Coordinates of C-alpha atoms and ligand atoms in Angstrom, one line a residue:
M1157 CA 86.9 13.2 80.4
S1158 CA 90.0 12.0 79.5
D1159 CA 93.2 12.4 81.0
E1160 CA 93.9 16.1 81.4
D1161 CA 95.9 16.5 84.2
S1162 CA 99.3 14.8 84.6
S1163 CA 98.7 12.8 87.9
S1164 CA 95.8 10.8 86.7
D1165 CA 97.8 9.3 84.6
G1166 CA 100.4 8.0 87.4
P1167 CA 103.7 9.1 88.1
N1168 CA 106.2 7.1 85.3
W1169 CA 105.4 9.1 82.3
Q1170 CA 109.2 8.7 81.0
I1171 CA 108.8 10.4 77.7
P1172 CA 111.8 13.4 77.6
I1173 CA 109.8 16.5 76.4
S1174 CA 111.5 18.2 73.5
G1175 CA 109.9 21.5 72.8
T1176 CA 107.4 23.9 73.1
V1177 CA 104.5 24.8 71.2
K1178 CA 104.2 28.8 71.0
L1179 CA 100.3 30.1 71.4
Y1180 CA 98.8 33.5 70.6
L1181 CA 96.3 34.2 71.7
V1182 CA 94.1 37.2 69.6
Q1183 CA 91.7 38.4 72.0
A1184 CA 89.2 40.0 70.0
K1185 CA 85.7 38.8 69.8
L1186 CA 86.1 36.2 72.5
S1187 CA 84.3 36.9 76.1
A1188 CA 86.1 37.4 79.3
Q1189 CA 85.5 34.4 80.5
D1190 CA 86.3 32.6 77.4
I1191 CA 89.8 34.6 77.4
S1192 CA 90.4 33.1 80.8
E1193 CA 89.6 29.7 80.1
L1194 CA 92.0 29.7 77.1
L1195 CA 94.8 31.4 79.0
S1196 CA 94.4 28.8 81.6
L1197 CA 93.8 26.4 79.3
A1198 CA 97.7 27.0 77.7
E1199 CA 99.5 28.2 81.0
R1200 CA 98.2 24.8 82.2
H1201 CA 101.2 23.7 84.4
N1202 CA 103.6 20.8 83.1
L1203 CA 100.5 19.9 80.9
R1204 CA 102.5 17.5 78.3
V1205 CA 100.3 17.1 74.6
S1206 CA 101.4 14.6 72.1
K1207 CA 102.6 15.0 69.0
L1208 CA 100.2 12.1 66.9
R1209 CA 102.4 11.6 64.1
T1210 CA 105.6 11.4 66.2
G1211 CA 104.7 10.3 69.3
E1212 CA 107.1 13.4 70.7
E1213 CA 106.0 15.3 73.7
V1214 CA 105.9 19.2 74.3
T1215 CA 104.4 21.9 76.1
F1216 CA 102.5 24.9 75.4
Q1217 CA 103.8 28.0 75.8
L1218 CA 102.2 31.2 75.5
C1219 CA 104.0 34.0 73.6
P1220 CA 103.3 38.2 73.5
S1221 CA 103.1 38.5 69.5
A1222 CA 101.9 36.6 66.6
E1223 CA 105.4 37.0 65.5
Q1224 CA 106.7 34.4 67.8
S1225 CA 104.0 32.0 67.7
D1226 CA 103.3 28.6 66.1
V1227 CA 99.9 28.4 66.5
V1228 CA 97.8 31.5 66.3
I1229 CA 94.1 31.3 68.3
T1230 CA 91.2 33.1 67.2
N1231 CA 87.6 33.4 67.1
V1232 CA 88.0 35.9 64.1
R1233 CA 86.5 34.4 60.7
M1234 CA 87.3 37.4 58.0
R1235 CA 90.3 38.3 56.7
K1236 CA 89.7 41.8 57.3
R1237 CA 89.1 41.5 61.0
L1238 CA 92.2 39.6 61.2
E1239 CA 94.5 41.7 59.4
R1240 CA 93.4 44.4 62.3
H1241 CA 95.5 42.5 64.3
I1242 CA 97.8 40.2 62.0
V1243 CA 99.5 41.2 59.0
W1244 CA 98.3 39.0 56.2
D1245 CA 102.1 37.3 55.2
L1246 CA 102.5 37.0 58.9
A1247 CA 99.1 34.9 59.1
K1248 CA 99.9 32.4 56.1
E1249 CA 103.2 31.4 57.9
K1250 CA 101.0 30.4 60.9
A1251 CA 98.8 27.9 61.7
I1252 CA 95.6 29.9 62.7
V1253 CA 92.9 27.9 64.3
T1254 CA 89.6 28.3 66.3
P1255 CA 89.7 28.5 70.4
D1256 CA 88.3 24.7 70.2
W1257 CA 91.8 23.6 69.0
L1258 CA 93.2 24.5 72.3
R1259 CA 90.2 22.8 74.4
D1260 CA 90.3 19.3 72.1
S1261 CA 94.0 18.8 72.2
V1262 CA 94.3 19.9 76.2
E1263 CA 91.7 17.0 76.5
Q1264 CA 93.0 14.8 74.3
R1265 CA 96.6 15.7 75.3
A1266 CA 97.5 15.6 71.9
I1267 CA 98.5 18.3 69.2
L1268 CA 95.2 17.6 67.0
P1269 CA 95.3 18.5 63.2
C1270 CA 94.9 22.3 63.1
G1271 CA 93.2 21.7 59.7
D1272 CA 90.2 21.0 61.3
Y1273 CA 90.2 23.9 63.1
A1274 CA 91.3 26.6 60.5
A1275 CA 89.7 29.6 61.6
L1276 CA 89.4 31.3 58.0
R1277 CA 89.0 29.1 55.4
E1278 CA 91.5 31.4 52.7
L1279 CA 93.9 29.9 55.5
H1280 CA 93.1 26.2 55.7
E1281 CA 96.1 25.1 53.5
T1282 CA 98.4 27.1 55.1
T1283 CA 97.2 26.4 58.4
V1284 CA 97.4 22.7 57.5
E1285 CA 100.9 23.2 56.7
N1286 CA 101.8 25.1 59.6
C1287 CA 100.3 23.1 62.2
P1288 CA 103.1 21.6 65.0
D1289 CA 101.4 18.1 64.9
S1290 CA 104.5 16.8 63.2
D1291 CA 108.5 17.7 61.9
C1292 CA 108.1 16.4 59.0
G1293 CA 105.1 17.9 57.4
S1294 CA 102.5 16.8 54.8
E1295 CA 105.4 14.4 53.5
E1296 CA 103.7 11.9 55.9
G1297 CA 100.8 11.8 54.8
T1298 CA 101.7 10.5 51.8
E1299 CA 103.4 7.8 52.6
H1300 CA 100.6 6.5 54.5
T1301 CA 98.4 6.5 51.4
S1302 CA 100.2 2.9 50.7
S1303 CA 100.0 0.5 48.2
E1304 CA 97.7 -1.4 50.7
G1305 CA 95.0 0.8 49.9
L1306 CA 95.1 3.5 52.9
L1307 CA 93.9 6.9 52.5
V1308 CA 94.6 9.9 54.8
A1309 CA 90.9 11.3 55.6
S1310 CA 92.0 15.3 54.2
E1311 CA 92.9 13.0 50.8
I1312 CA 89.1 11.8 50.7
E1313 CA 86.3 14.0 49.3
Q1314 CA 85.0 15.2 51.9
P1315 CA 81.5 15.5 52.0
T1316 CA 80.3 19.1 50.7
E1317 CA 77.8 20.0 53.5
L1318 CA 77.6 18.2 57.0
M1319 CA 74.2 16.4 58.0
K1320 CA 72.6 18.8 60.6
A1321 CA 71.9 17.1 63.6
H1322 CA 67.9 17.5 64.7
Y1323 CA 65.6 15.3 67.1
T1324 CA 63.4 14.6 63.9
S1325 CA 66.3 12.9 62.1
R1326 CA 66.1 9.1 61.3
Y1327 CA 69.2 7.6 62.6
A1328 CA 70.0 8.5 66.3
C1329 CA 73.6 9.4 65.4
L1330 CA 71.9 12.9 64.1
R1331 CA 69.4 13.3 66.8
P1332 CA 71.1 14.9 69.8
C1333 CA 70.0 13.0 73.3
P1334 CA 71.0 14.3 76.5
L1335 CA 71.6 12.1 79.4
I1336 CA 68.3 13.2 81.5
C1337 CA 65.6 14.6 78.6
P1338 CA 62.6 15.8 79.6
N1339 CA 60.3 12.7 79.3
Q1340 CA 62.4 10.6 81.3
G1341 CA 59.4 8.9 83.1
L1342 CA 58.2 8.0 80.0
V1343 CA 61.6 6.5 78.8
R1344 CA 61.7 4.6 82.6
Q1345 CA 58.0 3.0 81.4
L1346 CA 59.1 2.3 77.7
A1347 CA 62.5 0.5 79.3
I1348 CA 61.0 -2.0 81.0
I1349 CA 58.9 -3.1 78.4
R1350 CA 62.0 -3.3 76.2
R1351 CA 64.2 -5.0 78.8
S1352 CA 61.1 -8.1 79.2
R1353 CA 60.8 -8.5 75.4
E1354 CA 64.5 -8.9 75.2
L1355 CA 64.3 -10.9 78.7
E1356 CA 61.2 -13.2 76.5
G1357 CA 64.1 -13.5 73.1
K1358 CA 61.4 -11.3 71.1
D1359 CA 64.5 -9.2 70.0
T1360 CA 62.7 -7.0 66.9
S1361 CA 59.8 -5.9 69.5
A1362 CA 62.9 -5.2 71.6
L1363 CA 64.7 -3.3 68.8
S1364 CA 61.1 -1.5 68.1
Y1365 CA 60.6 -0.2 71.9
E1366 CA 65.1 0.6 72.0
R1367 CA 64.6 3.0 68.6
A1368 CA 61.0 4.6 70.4
I1369 CA 62.8 5.1 73.5
S1370 CA 66.0 6.8 71.2
V1371 CA 63.1 8.9 69.5
V1372 CA 61.6 10.2 73.0
K1373 CA 65.3 11.2 74.2
A1374 CA 65.8 13.5 71.7
Y1375 CA 62.7 15.2 72.1
P1376 CA 63.1 18.3 73.1
H1377 CA 59.4 19.4 74.9
K1378 CA 57.6 18.0 77.8
L1379 CA 55.1 15.6 76.2
T1380 CA 51.5 16.9 76.5
A1381 CA 48.2 15.8 74.5
S1382 CA 48.7 18.9 72.2
R1383 CA 52.0 17.4 71.3
L1384 CA 50.7 14.1 70.3
A1385 CA 50.3 15.1 66.8
E1386 CA 54.0 16.3 66.0
V1387 CA 55.3 12.8 68.0
A1388 CA 52.7 10.8 65.5
K1389 CA 55.6 11.9 63.2
L1390 CA 58.3 11.0 64.4
P1391 CA 60.6 7.6 63.2
A1392 CA 60.1 4.9 64.9
I1393 CA 56.6 6.1 66.5
G1394 CA 54.1 3.7 64.6
E1395 CA 50.6 3.0 66.0
K1396 CA 51.4 0.9 68.7
M1397 CA 53.9 3.1 70.5
L1398 CA 51.4 6.0 70.0
S1399 CA 49.3 4.5 72.0
K1400 CA 51.7 3.7 74.9
I1401 CA 52.9 7.2 74.5
T1402 CA 48.9 8.9 75.0
E1403 CA 48.4 6.0 77.8
Y1404 CA 51.4 7.8 79.4
V1405 CA 50.5 11.1 78.9
D1406 CA 46.5 10.6 79.8
D1407 CA 47.5 8.6 83.3
G1408 CA 51.3 8.9 84.1
E1409 CA 51.8 5.5 83.5
I1410 CA 51.2 2.5 81.0
E1411 CA 49.6 -0.5 82.5
E1412 CA 51.7 -2.6 80.5
S1413 CA 54.7 -1.6 82.1
Q1414 CA 53.1 -1.5 85.6
T1415 CA 52.5 -5.1 84.8
I1416 CA 55.5 -6.6 83.9
A1417 CA 57.3 -4.5 86.8
V1418 CA 55.4 -6.4 89.4
S1419 CA 55.5 -9.8 88.0
A1420 CA 57.2 -12.6 89.4
R1421 CA 58.7 -13.7 85.9
F1422 CA 60.1 -10.6 84.8
Q1423 CA 61.6 -10.1 88.3
A1424 CA 63.3 -13.4 88.3
L1425 CA 64.4 -13.1 84.6
S1426 CA 65.9 -9.6 85.4
V1427 CA 67.8 -10.6 88.4
F1428 CA 69.3 -14.1 87.1
T1429 CA 70.6 -12.0 84.1
T1430 CA 72.6 -9.4 86.6
V1431 CA 74.5 -12.7 87.0
Y1432 CA 77.8 -12.0 84.4
G1433 CA 77.8 -15.5 82.2
I1434 CA 73.7 -16.0 82.5
G1435 CA 72.1 -14.6 79.5
A1436 CA 68.3 -14.3 78.6
T1437 CA 68.3 -17.8 77.5
T1438 CA 69.8 -19.8 80.4
A1439 CA 68.1 -17.1 82.7
R1440 CA 64.3 -18.3 80.8
A1441 CA 65.4 -22.3 81.6
L1442 CA 66.1 -21.2 84.7
F1443 CA 62.8 -20.2 85.8
D1444 CA 60.6 -22.3 83.3
V1445 CA 62.7 -25.8 83.0
F1446 CA 63.9 -25.5 87.2
G1447 CA 61.5 -23.6 88.4
L1448 CA 64.0 -21.1 90.1
R1449 CA 62.6 -17.6 91.5
T1450 CA 65.7 -16.0 93.6
L1451 CA 69.3 -15.8 93.6
S1452 CA 69.6 -18.2 96.4
D1453 CA 67.6 -20.7 94.3
A1454 CA 70.2 -20.2 91.8
E1455 CA 73.3 -20.6 94.2
A1456 CA 71.9 -23.7 95.6
H1457 CA 71.1 -25.0 91.6
Y1458 CA 74.8 -24.1 90.6
A1459 CA 76.0 -26.1 93.9
C1460 CA 75.0 -29.0 93.0
H1461 CA 74.6 -28.8 88.6
P1462 CA 78.2 -27.3 88.4
P1463 CA 77.6 -25.6 85.5
S1464 CA 80.6 -26.2 82.5
P1465 CA 84.1 -24.8 83.3
A1466 CA 83.7 -21.3 82.0
R1467 CA 86.6 -20.9 79.3
A1468 CA 87.7 -17.1 78.4
E1469 CA 87.6 -16.5 74.7
R1470 CA 90.7 -16.4 74.1
D1471 CA 93.3 -16.3 71.2
S1472 CA 94.8 -19.6 71.4
K1473 CA 98.1 -17.8 70.7
I1474 CA 97.6 -15.6 74.2
R1475 CA 98.2 -16.7 77.7
A1476 CA 96.5 -14.8 80.7
R1477 CA 97.5 -16.1 83.9
A1478 CA 93.9 -15.0 85.5
P1479 CA 91.2 -17.6 85.6
S1480 CA 87.8 -17.1 84.0
L1481 CA 85.1 -16.1 85.7
G1482 CA 82.9 -19.1 85.7
I1483 CA 78.7 -18.6 86.7
R1484 CA 79.7 -19.8 90.3
E1485 CA 82.4 -17.1 91.1
A1486 CA 80.4 -14.7 89.1
L1487 CA 77.5 -15.7 91.6
A1488 CA 79.9 -15.1 94.7
L1489 CA 81.0 -11.4 93.2
R1490 CA 77.5 -10.6 92.0
A1491 CA 76.7 -7.6 94.8
E1492 CA 79.9 -6.4 94.0
L1493 CA 79.9 -6.0 90.4
E1494 CA 76.4 -4.8 90.4
E1495 CA 77.5 -1.7 92.2
K1496 CA 77.3 1.4 90.0
I1497 CA 81.0 2.5 89.8
P1498 CA 80.9 6.6 90.6
R1499 CA 83.2 8.9 88.6
A1500 CA 85.8 9.2 91.2
E1501 CA 86.0 5.7 90.9
V1502 CA 86.6 5.4 87.5
E1503 CA 88.7 7.9 87.2
A1504 CA 91.1 6.5 89.8
M1505 CA 91.2 3.0 87.8
H1506 CA 92.0 4.4 84.8
A1507 CA 95.0 6.4 86.7
V1508 CA 96.0 3.0 88.7
V1509 CA 95.9 1.1 84.3
M1510 CA 97.9 4.0 83.1
A1511 CA 100.8 4.2 85.8
E1512 CA 101.0 0.3 85.4
L1513 CA 101.1 0.8 81.1
A1514 CA 103.4 3.3 81.5
A1515 CA 105.9 1.1 83.5
L1516 CA 105.7 -1.0 80.8
R1517 CA 105.3 0.4 77.5
P1518 CA 106.0 4.9 78.1
G1519 CA 104.0 7.0 75.9
C1520 CA 100.7 5.5 75.5
L1521 CA 97.5 7.4 75.1
S1522 CA 94.6 6.7 76.7
T1523 CA 90.6 8.3 76.8
I1524 CA 87.9 6.8 79.3
V1525 CA 84.7 5.8 77.0
G1526 CA 81.3 4.1 77.4
G1527 CA 79.0 5.9 79.8
Y1528 CA 81.7 8.1 81.8
R1529 CA 82.4 10.1 78.5
R1530 CA 79.0 10.4 78.0
G1531 CA 78.5 12.2 81.8
K1532 CA 76.5 9.6 83.5
A1533 CA 77.4 10.1 87.1
E1534 CA 78.1 6.3 88.0
S1535 CA 78.7 3.3 85.3
N1536 CA 78.4 0.1 85.3
D1537 CA 81.7 -0.8 84.1
V1538 CA 84.5 1.0 82.7
D1539 CA 85.9 1.4 79.1
I1540 CA 89.2 2.6 78.2
V1541 CA 90.8 3.1 74.9
I1542 CA 94.7 3.0 74.6
T1543 CA 97.2 3.8 71.8
H1544 CA 100.3 4.4 71.2
P1545 CA 101.0 7.7 69.4
T1546 CA 104.0 7.1 67.4
L1547 CA 102.3 6.6 63.6
R1548 CA 105.2 4.6 62.0
S1549 CA 106.1 2.0 64.8
G1550 CA 102.8 2.3 67.0
S1551 CA 100.8 -1.1 65.7
D1552 CA 104.1 -3.0 66.9
Q1553 CA 104.0 -0.8 70.1
V1554 CA 100.4 -1.6 70.9
K1555 CA 100.7 -5.1 69.5
G1556 CA 100.6 -7.5 72.5
L1557 CA 100.3 -5.0 75.2
G1558 CA 97.1 -6.0 76.1
E1559 CA 98.4 -9.8 77.2
L1560 CA 101.4 -7.9 78.9
L1561 CA 99.1 -5.6 81.1
V1562 CA 96.5 -7.8 82.0
N1563 CA 99.4 -10.6 83.3
R1564 CA 101.2 -7.5 85.0
L1565 CA 97.6 -6.3 86.5
Y1566 CA 97.0 -9.9 87.3
D1567 CA 100.8 -10.2 89.4
R1568 CA 100.1 -7.2 91.4
G1569 CA 96.8 -8.5 92.2
L1570 CA 94.8 -6.0 90.6
V1571 CA 92.9 -8.5 88.2
T1572 CA 91.1 -11.0 90.0
H1573 CA 89.5 -12.5 86.2
V1574 CA 90.1 -12.4 82.5
M1575 CA 86.8 -12.6 80.7
H1576 CA 87.9 -12.7 77.0
L1577 CA 91.5 -11.3 75.6
S1578 CA 91.8 -11.2 72.2
S1579 CA 94.8 -10.1 69.7
F1580 CA 95.6 -8.1 66.9
R1581 CA 94.4 -10.1 63.8
S1582 CA 96.0 -10.4 60.5
P1583 CA 94.1 -9.0 57.3
D1584 CA 91.7 -11.8 56.2
A1585 CA 89.9 -12.6 53.3
L1586 CA 87.1 -10.7 53.9
R1587 CA 88.6 -7.5 55.0
T1588 CA 91.2 -6.6 52.2
A1589 CA 91.3 -2.9 53.2
H1590 CA 92.6 -2.8 56.9
W1591 CA 93.0 -5.4 59.6
D1592 CA 91.4 -5.9 62.6
A1593 CA 93.4 -3.1 64.3
L1594 CA 92.2 -3.6 68.1
E1595 CA 92.9 -5.6 70.6
K1596 CA 90.3 -6.1 73.9
A1597 CA 90.6 -7.4 77.3
L1598 CA 87.6 -7.5 79.1
I1599 CA 88.3 -8.1 83.2
V1600 CA 87.7 -8.0 86.5
F1601 CA 89.5 -5.2 88.1
V1602 CA 90.3 -4.6 92.0
L1603 CA 91.8 -1.2 93.2
P1604 CA 95.4 -1.4 95.3
P1605 CA 94.6 -0.9 98.9
P1606 CA 94.3 1.5 100.9
A1607 CA 91.0 2.2 98.0
L1608 CA 87.9 0.0 98.8
R1609 CA 88.6 -3.2 96.9
A1610 CA 85.4 -3.7 95.2
H1611 CA 85.6 -6.2 92.0
R1612 CA 84.6 -3.9 89.0
R1613 CA 84.1 -4.8 85.1
L1614 CA 86.9 -3.2 83.1
D1615 CA 87.1 -3.5 79.5
L1616 CA 90.5 -2.5 77.9
I1617 CA 90.6 -1.5 74.0
F1618 CA 94.2 -1.2 72.5
A1619 CA 93.8 0.6 69.5
A1620 CA 96.6 0.8 66.7
P1621 CA 97.3 4.8 66.3
E1622 CA 95.2 4.8 63.0
A1623 CA 92.5 3.4 64.1
Y1624 CA 92.7 5.5 67.9
W1625 CA 89.8 8.1 66.7
T1626 CA 87.3 5.4 65.6
A1627 CA 87.7 3.0 68.7
I1628 CA 86.7 6.3 70.9
T1629 CA 83.8 7.2 68.8
G1630 CA 82.6 2.9 68.9
W1631 CA 83.0 2.6 72.2
T1632 CA 81.6 5.7 73.4
G1633 CA 78.6 4.8 72.5
S1634 CA 75.4 5.1 73.9
K1635 CA 74.7 1.5 72.0
M1636 CA 71.6 3.1 69.4
F1637 CA 73.7 6.0 68.8
E1638 CA 76.3 3.3 67.8
R1639 CA 73.7 1.1 65.5
D1640 CA 72.6 4.1 63.2
L1641 CA 76.0 5.5 63.3
R1642 CA 77.0 2.1 61.6
L1643 CA 73.7 1.9 59.7
Y1644 CA 74.3 5.8 58.5
A1645 CA 77.6 5.0 57.2
K1646 CA 76.0 1.5 55.0
E1647 CA 74.0 4.2 53.4
R1648 CA 76.8 6.5 52.7
G1649 CA 78.8 3.9 51.4
L1650 CA 81.2 3.9 53.8
K1651 CA 82.0 0.8 56.5
F1652 CA 82.0 1.9 60.3
D1653 CA 83.2 0.4 63.0
S1654 CA 85.2 0.8 65.8
S1655 CA 88.6 -0.1 63.8
G1656 CA 88.4 1.7 60.8
I1657 CA 86.3 3.7 58.5
T1658 CA 86.7 2.0 54.8
R1659 CA 85.4 2.8 51.3
R1660 CA 82.7 0.0 50.2
R1661 CA 83.3 0.1 46.8
D1662 CA 87.3 -0.4 46.8
S1663 CA 87.5 -1.2 50.4
K1664 CA 89.9 1.9 50.9
A1665 CA 90.6 2.7 54.4
Y1666 CA 90.4 6.7 56.1
I1667 CA 92.3 7.0 58.7
P1668 CA 90.8 9.8 60.8
R1669 CA 93.5 12.0 63.0
S1670 CA 90.5 13.4 65.4
E1671 CA 87.4 12.5 66.4
R1672 CA 85.8 15.5 64.4
E1673 CA 87.1 14.3 61.9
V1674 CA 85.3 10.6 62.0
F1675 CA 82.0 12.8 62.1
T1676 CA 83.2 14.6 59.2
V1677 CA 84.0 11.9 57.1
L1678 CA 81.2 10.1 57.9
G1679 CA 79.2 13.4 57.0
L1680 CA 77.9 14.2 60.2
E1681 CA 77.6 17.3 62.5
W1682 CA 79.5 17.0 65.2
L1683 CA 77.9 15.7 68.7
E1684 CA 79.5 16.1 71.9
P1685 CA 79.7 12.6 74.1
E1686 CA 77.0 14.1 76.0
M1687 CA 74.8 14.5 73.5
R1688 CA 75.3 10.6 72.4
N1689 CA 72.6 9.4 75.2
A1690 CA 70.3 7.3 72.8
D1691 CA 69.3 4.9 74.7
A1692 CA 67.3 4.7 78.1
Ligands
LIG2199 N1 78.4 -0.9 72.7 C1 77.6 -1.2 71.6 N2 76.9 -1.8 71.2 C2 76.5 -2.6 72.2 C3 77.1 -2.7 73.0 C4 78.3 -1.6 73.3 O1 78.3 -0.2 70.3 N3 75.6 -3.9 72.0 C5 79.7 0.5 73.0 C6 78.9 1.3 73.4 C7 79.0 1.5 74.5 C8 80.1 1.3 75.0 O2 80.2 -0.3 73.5 C9 80.4 0.2 75.9 O3 79.3 -0.4 76.7 P1 78.8 -0.8 77.7 O4 80.2 -0.6 78.7 O5 77.6 -1.9 78.1 O6 77.7 0.6 78.3 P2 78.0 2.1 78.4 O7 77.6 3.0 77.4 O8 79.5 2.4 78.7 O9 77.2 1.9 80.2 P3 77.6 1.1 81.2 O10 78.9 0.7 81.0 O11 77.5 2.5 82.4 O12 76.5 0.4 81.2
LIG2200 MG1 80.4 1.1 80.2

């Protein structure tokens, strides 16, 4: 999912490896399959993981006894059981974690906070203290409880019980949604109506369909007439929506969806909006005012009605050398930009970007987010969240990186257009607690030869280290999952967005140290990215 092996990060990682973190695996209560998976993760050759607080890179090393280890990995959850394998006093000197700590640390290529994965409640505190994620222990944590009003997540009142995810929940962030659900045919038909409402500017109706789709996506049974009574009670399913669903169950299709799909207007508006820079309002004007019906009509139109020159939204202080993507260029590139990007190509793009970045600023961490992270076989664009792991100097290291990287990629012929480039912003009057800790570069990218050099949309999000995990959560999606995540946070007195979590009453910012902690702070049961597919 993220950068799992060193090859995907390019050849130029220059941070010295300064040590090893020694692991001991308690094999009791683990299946043979789990044991072999965990051993191979721990022994993965040359895998470097970063200490999030210091940026130091280390490797994992298995060791034959608990005494010699830094971290003990176990599925045992009870003191008596654990004492059969490790004496209690020794256990208190180690970080004792569940197997997920190793899995997630390898996936994120970072030593994740052991406290989040403590295997035994009685050993939580000593596990936090003994976690090899920093060399300065808990002192650093206190440092971040600064006068600016920052809190580390371990210091806030954690919700005592996490909300359980279930398909009947009111919030999409609490409804596990697979990529493909048992009622995908119905979802497709509802999505046509939703899209038509959006194209016609009927946003409220579009949102009702979007909500209903996210509820159907989570419904775990194949819909039949006998299940309609239950479906009627689900959130976002009003009378009208139920009649559409009933129609689908009875006839295998929805008449309105069929009519829309074949209508010349829907087809024209749909195709116009596939051009970057043409939104629903412009598309309607092209159809209604100028009488255009096809893409060649649009090309002819823009040839004699030059659009106002495209201006990328840029911070006045930032200079991108690459040109903006105007409508004429977007029309010319439309066929390529419309192609879906297979996973292997997403990974190749990520590897190239990270290799170029490593030459500029060694030691950055990254995760491919968006649809790719949710398991989509093909993506419309590529989204990557990037940070530098050194907490103390990280924001300085990350600051300005978007501009530097985009210009470097342009000089190397890897970027052809820049649609948006923004920099970190200083705290403003409305957001007293924390500054906007993200930079964004929305660009058109081409792989270097000898690859097939198709133009692809690429979004790079540069996060200060304290915003890395919220940026990952915020950019993983899907859209409806994110919408309800923000709503759910709001109802709990918090504000969530990709740049952070703040408590509304005093604007204090929480700094999560893993994505799991983002969920915990918000009071949510963990959902794998593959189960966050709340959109069609
Ligand atoms: N996002 C959001 N709200 C939106 C749009 C996007 O919260 N209105 C978040 C969630 C997903 C992430 O940004 C990336 O968005 P996209 O790239 O548009 O979607 P995707 O899920 O990655 O799917 P694809 O790129 O394949 O269309
Ligand atoms: Mg995407």
